[in-house]
PDB file of C-alpha atoms and ligand atoms in Angstrom:
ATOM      1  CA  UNK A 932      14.751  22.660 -24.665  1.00 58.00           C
ATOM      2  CA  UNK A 933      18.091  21.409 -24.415  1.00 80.00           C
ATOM      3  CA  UNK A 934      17.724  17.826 -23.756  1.00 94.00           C
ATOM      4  CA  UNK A 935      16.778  15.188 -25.753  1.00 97.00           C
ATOM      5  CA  UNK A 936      13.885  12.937 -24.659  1.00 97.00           C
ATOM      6  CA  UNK A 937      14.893   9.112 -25.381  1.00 98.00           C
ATOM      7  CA  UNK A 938      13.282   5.757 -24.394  1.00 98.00           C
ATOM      8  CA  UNK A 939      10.339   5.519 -22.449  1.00 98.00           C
ATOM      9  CA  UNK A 940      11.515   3.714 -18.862  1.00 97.00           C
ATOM     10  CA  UNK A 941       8.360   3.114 -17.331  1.00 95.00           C
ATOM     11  CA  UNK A 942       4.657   3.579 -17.410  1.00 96.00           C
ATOM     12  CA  UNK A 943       2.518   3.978 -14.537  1.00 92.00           C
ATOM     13  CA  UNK A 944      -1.714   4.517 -14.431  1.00 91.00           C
ATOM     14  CA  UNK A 945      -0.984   8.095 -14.935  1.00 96.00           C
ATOM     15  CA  UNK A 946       2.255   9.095 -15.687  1.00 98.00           C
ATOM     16  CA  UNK A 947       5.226   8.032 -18.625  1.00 98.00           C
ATOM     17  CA  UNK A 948       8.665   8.718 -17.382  1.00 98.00           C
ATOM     18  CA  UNK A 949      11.239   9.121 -20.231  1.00 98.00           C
ATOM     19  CA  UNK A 950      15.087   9.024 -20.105  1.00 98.00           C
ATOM     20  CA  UNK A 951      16.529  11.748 -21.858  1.00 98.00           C
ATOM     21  CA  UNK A 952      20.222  12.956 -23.329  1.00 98.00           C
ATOM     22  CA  UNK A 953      21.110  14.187 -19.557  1.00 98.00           C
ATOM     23  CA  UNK A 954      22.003  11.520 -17.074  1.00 96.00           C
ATOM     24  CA  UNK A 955      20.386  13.969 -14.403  1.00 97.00           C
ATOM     25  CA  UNK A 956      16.955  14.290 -15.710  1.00 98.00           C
ATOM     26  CA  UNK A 957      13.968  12.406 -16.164  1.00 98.00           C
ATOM     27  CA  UNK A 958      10.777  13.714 -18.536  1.00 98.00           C
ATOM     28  CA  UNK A 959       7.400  12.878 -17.060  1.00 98.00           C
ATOM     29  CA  UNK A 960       4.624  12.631 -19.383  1.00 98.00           C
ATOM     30  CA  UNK A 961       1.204  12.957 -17.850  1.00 98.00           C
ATOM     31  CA  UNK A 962      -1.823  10.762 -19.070  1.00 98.00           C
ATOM     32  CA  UNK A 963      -5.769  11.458 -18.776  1.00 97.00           C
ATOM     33  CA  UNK A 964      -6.111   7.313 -17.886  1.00 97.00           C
ATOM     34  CA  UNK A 965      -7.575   7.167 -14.633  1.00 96.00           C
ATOM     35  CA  UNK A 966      -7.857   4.074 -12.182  1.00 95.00           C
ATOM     36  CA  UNK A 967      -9.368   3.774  -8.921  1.00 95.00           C
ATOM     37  CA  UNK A 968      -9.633   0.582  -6.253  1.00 92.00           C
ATOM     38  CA  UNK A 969      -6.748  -0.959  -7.308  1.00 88.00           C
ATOM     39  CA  UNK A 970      -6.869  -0.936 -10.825  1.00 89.00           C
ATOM     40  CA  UNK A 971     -10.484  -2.051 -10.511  1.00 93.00           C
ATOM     41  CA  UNK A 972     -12.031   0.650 -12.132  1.00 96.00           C
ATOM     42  CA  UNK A 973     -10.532   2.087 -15.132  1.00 96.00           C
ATOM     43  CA  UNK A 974     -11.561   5.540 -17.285  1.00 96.00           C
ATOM     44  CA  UNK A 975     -10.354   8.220 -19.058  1.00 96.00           C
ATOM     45  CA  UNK A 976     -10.703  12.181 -17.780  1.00 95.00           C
ATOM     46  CA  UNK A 977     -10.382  14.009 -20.357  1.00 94.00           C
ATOM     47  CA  UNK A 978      -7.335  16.690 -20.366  1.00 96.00           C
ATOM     48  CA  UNK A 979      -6.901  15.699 -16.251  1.00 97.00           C
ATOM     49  CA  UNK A 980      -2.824  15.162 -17.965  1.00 98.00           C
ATOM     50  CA  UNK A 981      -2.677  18.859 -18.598  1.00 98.00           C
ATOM     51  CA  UNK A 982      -4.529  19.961 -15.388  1.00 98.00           C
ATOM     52  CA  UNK A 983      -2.240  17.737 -13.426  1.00 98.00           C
ATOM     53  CA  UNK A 984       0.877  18.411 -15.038  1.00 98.00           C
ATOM     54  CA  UNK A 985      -0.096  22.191 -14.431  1.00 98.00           C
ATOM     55  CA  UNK A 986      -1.076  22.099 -11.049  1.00 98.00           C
ATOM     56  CA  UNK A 987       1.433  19.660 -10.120  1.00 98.00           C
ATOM     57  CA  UNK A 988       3.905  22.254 -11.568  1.00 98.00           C
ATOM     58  CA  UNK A 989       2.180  25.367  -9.622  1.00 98.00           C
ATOM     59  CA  UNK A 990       2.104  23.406  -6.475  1.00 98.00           C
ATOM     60  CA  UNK A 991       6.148  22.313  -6.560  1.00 98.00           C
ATOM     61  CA  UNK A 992       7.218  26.062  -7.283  1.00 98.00           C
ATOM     62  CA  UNK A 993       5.320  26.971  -4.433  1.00 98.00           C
ATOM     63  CA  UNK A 994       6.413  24.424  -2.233  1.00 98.00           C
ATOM     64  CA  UNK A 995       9.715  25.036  -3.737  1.00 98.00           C
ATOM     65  CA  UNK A 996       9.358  29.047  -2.715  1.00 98.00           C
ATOM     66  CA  UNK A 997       8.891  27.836   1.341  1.00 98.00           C
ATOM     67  CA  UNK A 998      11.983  25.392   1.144  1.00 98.00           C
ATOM     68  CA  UNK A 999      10.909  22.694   0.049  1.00 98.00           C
ATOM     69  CA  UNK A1000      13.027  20.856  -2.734  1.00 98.00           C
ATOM     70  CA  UNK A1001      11.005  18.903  -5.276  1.00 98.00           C
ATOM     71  CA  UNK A1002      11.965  16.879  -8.513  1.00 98.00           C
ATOM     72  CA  UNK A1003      10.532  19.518 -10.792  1.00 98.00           C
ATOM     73  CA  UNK A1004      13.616  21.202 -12.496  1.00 98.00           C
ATOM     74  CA  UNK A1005      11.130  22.658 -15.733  1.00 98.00           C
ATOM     75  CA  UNK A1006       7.556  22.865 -16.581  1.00 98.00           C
ATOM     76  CA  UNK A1007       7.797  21.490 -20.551  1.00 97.00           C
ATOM     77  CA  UNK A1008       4.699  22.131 -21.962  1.00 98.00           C
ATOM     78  CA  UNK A1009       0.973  21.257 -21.430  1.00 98.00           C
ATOM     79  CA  UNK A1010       1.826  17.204 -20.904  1.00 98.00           C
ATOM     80  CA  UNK A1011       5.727  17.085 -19.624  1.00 98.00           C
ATOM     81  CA  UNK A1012       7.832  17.908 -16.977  1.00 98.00           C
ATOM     82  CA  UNK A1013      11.732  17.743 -16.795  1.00 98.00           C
ATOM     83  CA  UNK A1014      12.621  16.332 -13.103  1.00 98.00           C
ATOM     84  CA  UNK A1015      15.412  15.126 -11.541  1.00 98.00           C
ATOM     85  CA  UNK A1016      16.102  11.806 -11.961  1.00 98.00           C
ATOM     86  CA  UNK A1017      15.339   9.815  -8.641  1.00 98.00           C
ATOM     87  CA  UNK A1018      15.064   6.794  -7.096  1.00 97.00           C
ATOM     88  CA  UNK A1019      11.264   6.466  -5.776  1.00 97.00           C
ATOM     89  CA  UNK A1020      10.880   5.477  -2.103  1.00 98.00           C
ATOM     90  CA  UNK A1021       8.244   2.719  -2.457  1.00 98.00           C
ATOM     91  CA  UNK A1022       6.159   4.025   0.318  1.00 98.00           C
ATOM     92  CA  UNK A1023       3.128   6.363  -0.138  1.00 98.00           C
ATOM     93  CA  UNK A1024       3.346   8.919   2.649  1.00 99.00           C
ATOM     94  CA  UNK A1025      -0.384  10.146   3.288  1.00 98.00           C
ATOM     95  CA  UNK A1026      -1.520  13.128   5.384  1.00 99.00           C
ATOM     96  CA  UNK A1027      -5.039  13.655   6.578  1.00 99.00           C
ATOM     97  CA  UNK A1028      -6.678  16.615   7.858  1.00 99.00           C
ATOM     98  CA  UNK A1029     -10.191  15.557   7.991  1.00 98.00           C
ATOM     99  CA  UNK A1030     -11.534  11.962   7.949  1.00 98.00           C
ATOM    100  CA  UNK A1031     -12.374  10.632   4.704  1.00 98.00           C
ATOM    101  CA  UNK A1032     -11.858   7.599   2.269  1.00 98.00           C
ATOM    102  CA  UNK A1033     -10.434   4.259   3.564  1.00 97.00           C
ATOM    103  CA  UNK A1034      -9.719   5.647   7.043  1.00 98.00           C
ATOM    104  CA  UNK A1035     -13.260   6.522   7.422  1.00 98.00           C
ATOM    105  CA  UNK A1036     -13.815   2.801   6.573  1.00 97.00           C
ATOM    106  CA  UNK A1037     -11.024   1.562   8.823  1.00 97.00           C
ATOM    107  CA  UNK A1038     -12.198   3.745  12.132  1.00 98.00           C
ATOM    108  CA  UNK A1039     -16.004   3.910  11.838  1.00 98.00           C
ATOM    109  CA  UNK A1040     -16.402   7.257  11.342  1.00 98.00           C
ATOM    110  CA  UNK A1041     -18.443   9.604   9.180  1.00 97.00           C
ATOM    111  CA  UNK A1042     -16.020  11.643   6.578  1.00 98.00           C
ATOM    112  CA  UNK A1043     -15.777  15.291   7.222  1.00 98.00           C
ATOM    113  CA  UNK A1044     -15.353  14.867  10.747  1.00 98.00           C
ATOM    114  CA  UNK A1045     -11.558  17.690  11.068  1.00 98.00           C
ATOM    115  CA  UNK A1046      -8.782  15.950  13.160  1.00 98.00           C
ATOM    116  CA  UNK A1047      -7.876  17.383  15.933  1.00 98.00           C
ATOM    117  CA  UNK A1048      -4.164  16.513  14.942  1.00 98.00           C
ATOM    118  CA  UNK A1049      -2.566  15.214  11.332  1.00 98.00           C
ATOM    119  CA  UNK A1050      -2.718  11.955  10.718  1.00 98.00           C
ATOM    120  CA  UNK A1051       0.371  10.878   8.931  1.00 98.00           C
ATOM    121  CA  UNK A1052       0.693   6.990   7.403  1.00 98.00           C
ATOM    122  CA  UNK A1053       2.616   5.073   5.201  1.00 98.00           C
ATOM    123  CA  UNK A1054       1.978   2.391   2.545  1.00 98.00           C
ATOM    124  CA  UNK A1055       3.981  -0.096   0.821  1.00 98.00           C
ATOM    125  CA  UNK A1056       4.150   0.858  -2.984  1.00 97.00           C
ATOM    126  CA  UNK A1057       3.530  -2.679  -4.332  1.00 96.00           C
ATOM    127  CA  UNK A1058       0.366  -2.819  -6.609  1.00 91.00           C
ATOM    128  CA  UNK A1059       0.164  -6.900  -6.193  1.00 94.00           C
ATOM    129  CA  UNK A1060      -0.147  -6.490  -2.991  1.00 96.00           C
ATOM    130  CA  UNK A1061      -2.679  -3.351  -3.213  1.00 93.00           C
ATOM    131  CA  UNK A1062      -0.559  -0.753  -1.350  1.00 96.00           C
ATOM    132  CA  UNK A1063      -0.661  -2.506   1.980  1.00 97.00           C
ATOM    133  CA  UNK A1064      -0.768   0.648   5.016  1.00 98.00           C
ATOM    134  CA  UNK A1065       2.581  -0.324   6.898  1.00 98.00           C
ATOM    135  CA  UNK A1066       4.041   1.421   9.645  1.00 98.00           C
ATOM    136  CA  UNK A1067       7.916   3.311  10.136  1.00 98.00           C
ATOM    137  CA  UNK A1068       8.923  -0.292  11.864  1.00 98.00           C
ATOM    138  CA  UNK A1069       8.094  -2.205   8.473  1.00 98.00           C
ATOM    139  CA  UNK A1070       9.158   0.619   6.538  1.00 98.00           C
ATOM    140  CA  UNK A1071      12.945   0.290   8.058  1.00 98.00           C
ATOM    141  CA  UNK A1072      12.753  -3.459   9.197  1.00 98.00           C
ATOM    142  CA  UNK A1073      12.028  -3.966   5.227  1.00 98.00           C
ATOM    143  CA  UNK A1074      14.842  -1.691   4.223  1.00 98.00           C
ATOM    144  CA  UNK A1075      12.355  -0.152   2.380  1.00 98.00           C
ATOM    145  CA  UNK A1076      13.777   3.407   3.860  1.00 98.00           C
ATOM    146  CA  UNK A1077      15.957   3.859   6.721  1.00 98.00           C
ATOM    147  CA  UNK A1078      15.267   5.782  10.217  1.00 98.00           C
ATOM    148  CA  UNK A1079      17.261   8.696   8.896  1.00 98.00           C
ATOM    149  CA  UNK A1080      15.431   8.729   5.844  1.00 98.00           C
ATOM    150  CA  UNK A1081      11.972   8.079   7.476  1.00 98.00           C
ATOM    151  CA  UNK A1082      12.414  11.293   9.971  1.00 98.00           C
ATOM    152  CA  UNK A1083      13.082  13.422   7.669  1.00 98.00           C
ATOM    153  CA  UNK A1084      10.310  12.001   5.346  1.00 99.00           C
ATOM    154  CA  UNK A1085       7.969  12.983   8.085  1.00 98.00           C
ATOM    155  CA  UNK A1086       9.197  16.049   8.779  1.00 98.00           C
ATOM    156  CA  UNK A1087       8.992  16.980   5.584  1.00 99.00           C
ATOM    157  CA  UNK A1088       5.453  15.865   4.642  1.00 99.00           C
ATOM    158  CA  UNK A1089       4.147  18.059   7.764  1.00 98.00           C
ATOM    159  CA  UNK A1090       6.100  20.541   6.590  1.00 98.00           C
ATOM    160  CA  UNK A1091       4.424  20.143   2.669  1.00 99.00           C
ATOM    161  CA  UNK A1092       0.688  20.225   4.829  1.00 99.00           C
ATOM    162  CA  UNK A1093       1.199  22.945   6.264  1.00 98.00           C
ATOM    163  CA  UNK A1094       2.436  25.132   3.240  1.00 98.00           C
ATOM    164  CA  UNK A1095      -0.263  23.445   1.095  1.00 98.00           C
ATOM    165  CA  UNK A1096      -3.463  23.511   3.829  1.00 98.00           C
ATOM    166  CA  UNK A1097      -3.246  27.820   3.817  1.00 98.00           C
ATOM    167  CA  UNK A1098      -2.377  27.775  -0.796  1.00 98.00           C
ATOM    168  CA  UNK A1099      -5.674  25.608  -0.812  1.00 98.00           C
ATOM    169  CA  UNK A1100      -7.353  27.345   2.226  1.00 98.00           C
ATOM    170  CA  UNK A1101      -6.544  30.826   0.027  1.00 98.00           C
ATOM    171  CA  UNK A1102      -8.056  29.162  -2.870  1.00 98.00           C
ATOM    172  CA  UNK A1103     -11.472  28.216  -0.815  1.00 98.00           C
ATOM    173  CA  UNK A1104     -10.649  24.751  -0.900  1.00 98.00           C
ATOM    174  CA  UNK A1105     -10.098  22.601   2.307  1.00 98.00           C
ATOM    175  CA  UNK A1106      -7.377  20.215   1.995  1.00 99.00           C
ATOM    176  CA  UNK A1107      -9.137  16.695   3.210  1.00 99.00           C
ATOM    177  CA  UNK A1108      -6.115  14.368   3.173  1.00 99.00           C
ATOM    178  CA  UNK A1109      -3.510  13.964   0.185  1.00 99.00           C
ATOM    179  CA  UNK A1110      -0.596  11.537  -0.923  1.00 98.00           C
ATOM    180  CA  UNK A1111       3.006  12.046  -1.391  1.00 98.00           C
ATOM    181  CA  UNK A1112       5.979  10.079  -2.743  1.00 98.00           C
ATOM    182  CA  UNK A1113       9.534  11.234  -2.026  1.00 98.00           C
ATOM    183  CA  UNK A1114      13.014   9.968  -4.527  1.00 98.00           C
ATOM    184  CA  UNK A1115      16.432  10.119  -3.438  1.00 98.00           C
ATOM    185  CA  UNK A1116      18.781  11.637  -5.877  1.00 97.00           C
ATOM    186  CA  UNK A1117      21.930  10.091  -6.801  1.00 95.00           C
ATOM    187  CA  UNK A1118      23.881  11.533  -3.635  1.00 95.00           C
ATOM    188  CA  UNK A1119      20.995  10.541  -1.024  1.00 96.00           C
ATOM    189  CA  UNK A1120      18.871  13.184  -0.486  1.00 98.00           C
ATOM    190  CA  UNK A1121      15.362  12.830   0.020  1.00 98.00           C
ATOM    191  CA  UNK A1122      13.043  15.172  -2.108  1.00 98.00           C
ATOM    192  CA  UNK A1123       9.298  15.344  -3.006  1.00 99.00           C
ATOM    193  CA  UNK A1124       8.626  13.887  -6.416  1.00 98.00           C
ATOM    194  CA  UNK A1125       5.682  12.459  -8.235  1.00 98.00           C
ATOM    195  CA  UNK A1126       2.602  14.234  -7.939  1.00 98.00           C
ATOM    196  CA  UNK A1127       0.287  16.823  -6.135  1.00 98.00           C
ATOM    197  CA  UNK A1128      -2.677  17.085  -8.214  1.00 98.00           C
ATOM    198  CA  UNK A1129      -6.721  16.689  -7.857  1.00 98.00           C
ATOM    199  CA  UNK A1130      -5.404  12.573  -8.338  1.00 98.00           C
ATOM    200  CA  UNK A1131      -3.755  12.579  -5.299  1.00 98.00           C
ATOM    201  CA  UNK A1132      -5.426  15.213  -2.979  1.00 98.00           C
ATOM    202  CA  UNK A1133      -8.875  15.290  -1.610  1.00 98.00           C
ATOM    203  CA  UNK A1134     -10.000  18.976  -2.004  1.00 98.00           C
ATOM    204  CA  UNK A1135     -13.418  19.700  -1.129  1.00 98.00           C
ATOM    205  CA  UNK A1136     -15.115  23.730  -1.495  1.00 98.00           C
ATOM    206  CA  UNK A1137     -15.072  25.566   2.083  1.00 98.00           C
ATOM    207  CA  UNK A1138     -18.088  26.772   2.411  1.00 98.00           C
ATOM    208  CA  UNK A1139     -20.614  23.560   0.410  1.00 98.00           C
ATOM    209  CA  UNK A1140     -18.283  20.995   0.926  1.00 98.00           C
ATOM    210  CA  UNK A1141     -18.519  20.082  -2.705  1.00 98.00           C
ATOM    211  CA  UNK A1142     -15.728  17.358  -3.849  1.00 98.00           C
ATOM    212  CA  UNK A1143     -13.594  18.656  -6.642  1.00 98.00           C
ATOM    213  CA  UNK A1144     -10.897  15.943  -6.758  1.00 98.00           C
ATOM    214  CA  UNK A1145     -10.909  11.806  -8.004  1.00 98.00           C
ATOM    215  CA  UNK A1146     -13.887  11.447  -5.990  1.00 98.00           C
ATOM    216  CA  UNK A1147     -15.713  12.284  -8.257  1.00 98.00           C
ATOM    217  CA  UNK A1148     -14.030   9.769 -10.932  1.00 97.00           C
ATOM    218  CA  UNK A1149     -14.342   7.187  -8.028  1.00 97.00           C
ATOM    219  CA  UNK A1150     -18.194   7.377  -7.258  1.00 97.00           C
ATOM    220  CA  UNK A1151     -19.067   8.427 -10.341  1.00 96.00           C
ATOM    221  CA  UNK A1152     -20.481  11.961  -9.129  1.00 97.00           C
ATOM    222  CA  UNK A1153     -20.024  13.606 -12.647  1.00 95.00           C
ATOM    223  CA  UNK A1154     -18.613  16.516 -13.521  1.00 96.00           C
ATOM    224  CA  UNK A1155     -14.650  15.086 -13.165  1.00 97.00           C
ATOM    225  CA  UNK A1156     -12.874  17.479 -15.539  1.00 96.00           C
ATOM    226  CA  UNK A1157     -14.818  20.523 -14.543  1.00 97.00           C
ATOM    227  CA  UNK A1158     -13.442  19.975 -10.956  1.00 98.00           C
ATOM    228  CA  UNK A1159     -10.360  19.204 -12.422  1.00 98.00           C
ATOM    229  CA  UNK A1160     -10.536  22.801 -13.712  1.00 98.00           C
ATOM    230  CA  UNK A1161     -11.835  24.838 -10.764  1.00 98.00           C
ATOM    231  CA  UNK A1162      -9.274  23.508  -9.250  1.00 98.00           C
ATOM    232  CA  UNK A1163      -6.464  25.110 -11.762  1.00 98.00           C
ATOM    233  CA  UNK A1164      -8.649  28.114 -12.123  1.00 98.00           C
ATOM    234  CA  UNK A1165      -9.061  28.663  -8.213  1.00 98.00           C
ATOM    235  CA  UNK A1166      -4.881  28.287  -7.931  1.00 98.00           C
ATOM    236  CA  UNK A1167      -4.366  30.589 -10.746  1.00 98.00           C
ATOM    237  CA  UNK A1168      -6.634  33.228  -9.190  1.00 98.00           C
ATOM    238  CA  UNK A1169      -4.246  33.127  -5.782  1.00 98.00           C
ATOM    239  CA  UNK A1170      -1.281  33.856  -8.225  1.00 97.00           C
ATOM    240  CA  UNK A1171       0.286  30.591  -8.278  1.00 97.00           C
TER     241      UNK A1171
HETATM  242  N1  UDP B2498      -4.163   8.385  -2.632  1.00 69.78           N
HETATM  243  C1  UDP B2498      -3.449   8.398  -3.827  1.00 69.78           C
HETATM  244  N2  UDP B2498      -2.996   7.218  -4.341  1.00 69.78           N
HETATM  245  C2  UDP B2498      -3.225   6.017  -3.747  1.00 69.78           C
HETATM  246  C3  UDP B2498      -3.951   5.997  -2.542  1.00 69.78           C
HETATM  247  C4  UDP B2498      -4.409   7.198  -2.015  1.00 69.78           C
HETATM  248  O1  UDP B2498      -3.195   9.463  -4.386  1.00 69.78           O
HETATM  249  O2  UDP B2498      -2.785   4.987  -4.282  1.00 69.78           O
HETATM  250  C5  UDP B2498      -4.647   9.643  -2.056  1.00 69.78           C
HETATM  251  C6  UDP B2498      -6.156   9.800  -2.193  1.00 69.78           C
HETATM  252  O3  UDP B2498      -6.484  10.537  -3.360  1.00 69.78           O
HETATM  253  C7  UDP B2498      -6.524  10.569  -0.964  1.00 69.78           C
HETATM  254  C8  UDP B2498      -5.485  10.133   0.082  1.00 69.78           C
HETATM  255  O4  UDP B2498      -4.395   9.613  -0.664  1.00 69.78           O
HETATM  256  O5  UDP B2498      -6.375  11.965  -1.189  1.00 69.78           O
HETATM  257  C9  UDP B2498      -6.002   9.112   1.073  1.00 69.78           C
HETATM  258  O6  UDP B2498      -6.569   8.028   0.374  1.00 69.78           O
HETATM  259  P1  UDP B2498      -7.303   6.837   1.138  1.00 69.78           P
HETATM  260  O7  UDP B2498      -6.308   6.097   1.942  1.00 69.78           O
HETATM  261  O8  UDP B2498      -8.492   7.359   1.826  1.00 69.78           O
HETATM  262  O9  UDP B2498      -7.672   5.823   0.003  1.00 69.78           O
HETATM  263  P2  UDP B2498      -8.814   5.853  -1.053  1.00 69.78           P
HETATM  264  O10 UDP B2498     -10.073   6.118  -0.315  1.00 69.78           O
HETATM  265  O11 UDP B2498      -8.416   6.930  -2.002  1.00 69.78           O
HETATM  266  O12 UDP B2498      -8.722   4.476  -1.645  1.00 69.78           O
END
């Protein structure tokens, strides 16, 4: 590898992000810590950094393949990625498919229950404040992200459901609902970065329904690195 990795810039519940010799680049480091509800519950899956950092990888070539640009430049080795350095938007853009998690909370509904249409919503990234759900109007009004930025954020993250609903659908999995964060690079542009792993996805089997994602972590179901794994193994079987 050609660049060196130098001091460690920040550390998140999952992920390290390193500076390195190029001004360009970023090295992410991912963890097996896990946290759930806030920061409320706290845990350890073991080798969930190498599963992610693989998937994650898999998942950004693909999405990379349909036209998608993402802040994966090289897959390092088991733990680390070389990305493009960006500046995080600090809104998490989620997409849902089928009703689960908070919304099912928030609506009164049972999860499981497909949507008729994708529901697309934003929250603040602020972990004081719990990741409050905003909406495009607090987004701008907050400068958090401007209108330009925001429409193409959406179209984008439509764009990255669609793409990843028929890789999971391939892969027997249904894709529930899932997170996304998008940077902008030194010159403006808005591309996917962060994650797309079994963290940040809700992926349940087609045909039993079974969860395979941080469900399991979160309500202690057992069995959280073997999903973790199916999960890998299931992508790896498509060709990915
Ligand atoms: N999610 C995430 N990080 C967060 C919040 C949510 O990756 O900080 C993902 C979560 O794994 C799920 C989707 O976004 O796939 C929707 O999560 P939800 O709003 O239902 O919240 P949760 O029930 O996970 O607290």
């Amino acid at each position: 590898m050609a660049v060196e990795v130098l001091e460690q810039l920040y550390e998140g519940k999952a992920k390290k992000v390193f500076k390195t010799s190029d001004d360009s680049l970023y090295m992410v480091e991912y963890k097996d810590d896990a946290t759930a509800f806030n920061g409320e519950k706290r845990g350890t899956i073991e080798g969930k950094g190498v599963i992610n950092n693989k998937v994650s990888a898999m998942l950004f070539q693909e999405l990379e393949k349909h036209g998608i640009e993402t802040h994966l430049v090289e897959f390092v080795d088991d733990t680390h990625m070389l990305v493009k350095r960006v500046e995080i938007v600090p809104l998490e853009v989620i997409c849902r498919n089928v009703i689960a998690g908070s919304l099912a909370k928030r609506v009164g509904k049972e999860e499981g229950i497909v949507l008729p249409k994708t529901i697309l919503e934003f929250s603040y990234k602020n972990d004081d404040l719990g990741d409050p759900m905003i909406n495009r109007y607090h987004a701008t009004a907050l400068g958090l992200a401007t209108d330009e930025e925001i429409d193409d954020i959406i179209a984008q993250a439509f764009k990255i459901n669609d793409i990843l609903k028929e890789v999971f659908a391939k892969a027997n999995l249904v894709l529930v609902d899932f997170k996304l964060e998008f940077g902008r690079t030194p010159d403006g542009k808005i591309i996917l970065a962060d994650e797309i792993s079994p963290d940040t996805c809700r992926l349940w089997d087609k045909d039993t329904h079974e969860k395979l994602d941080k469900d399991r972590f979160r309500r202690d179901l057992g069995d959280v690195e073997e999903a973790y794994i199916e999960v890998y193994n299931r992508l790896k079987k498509i060709g990915l």
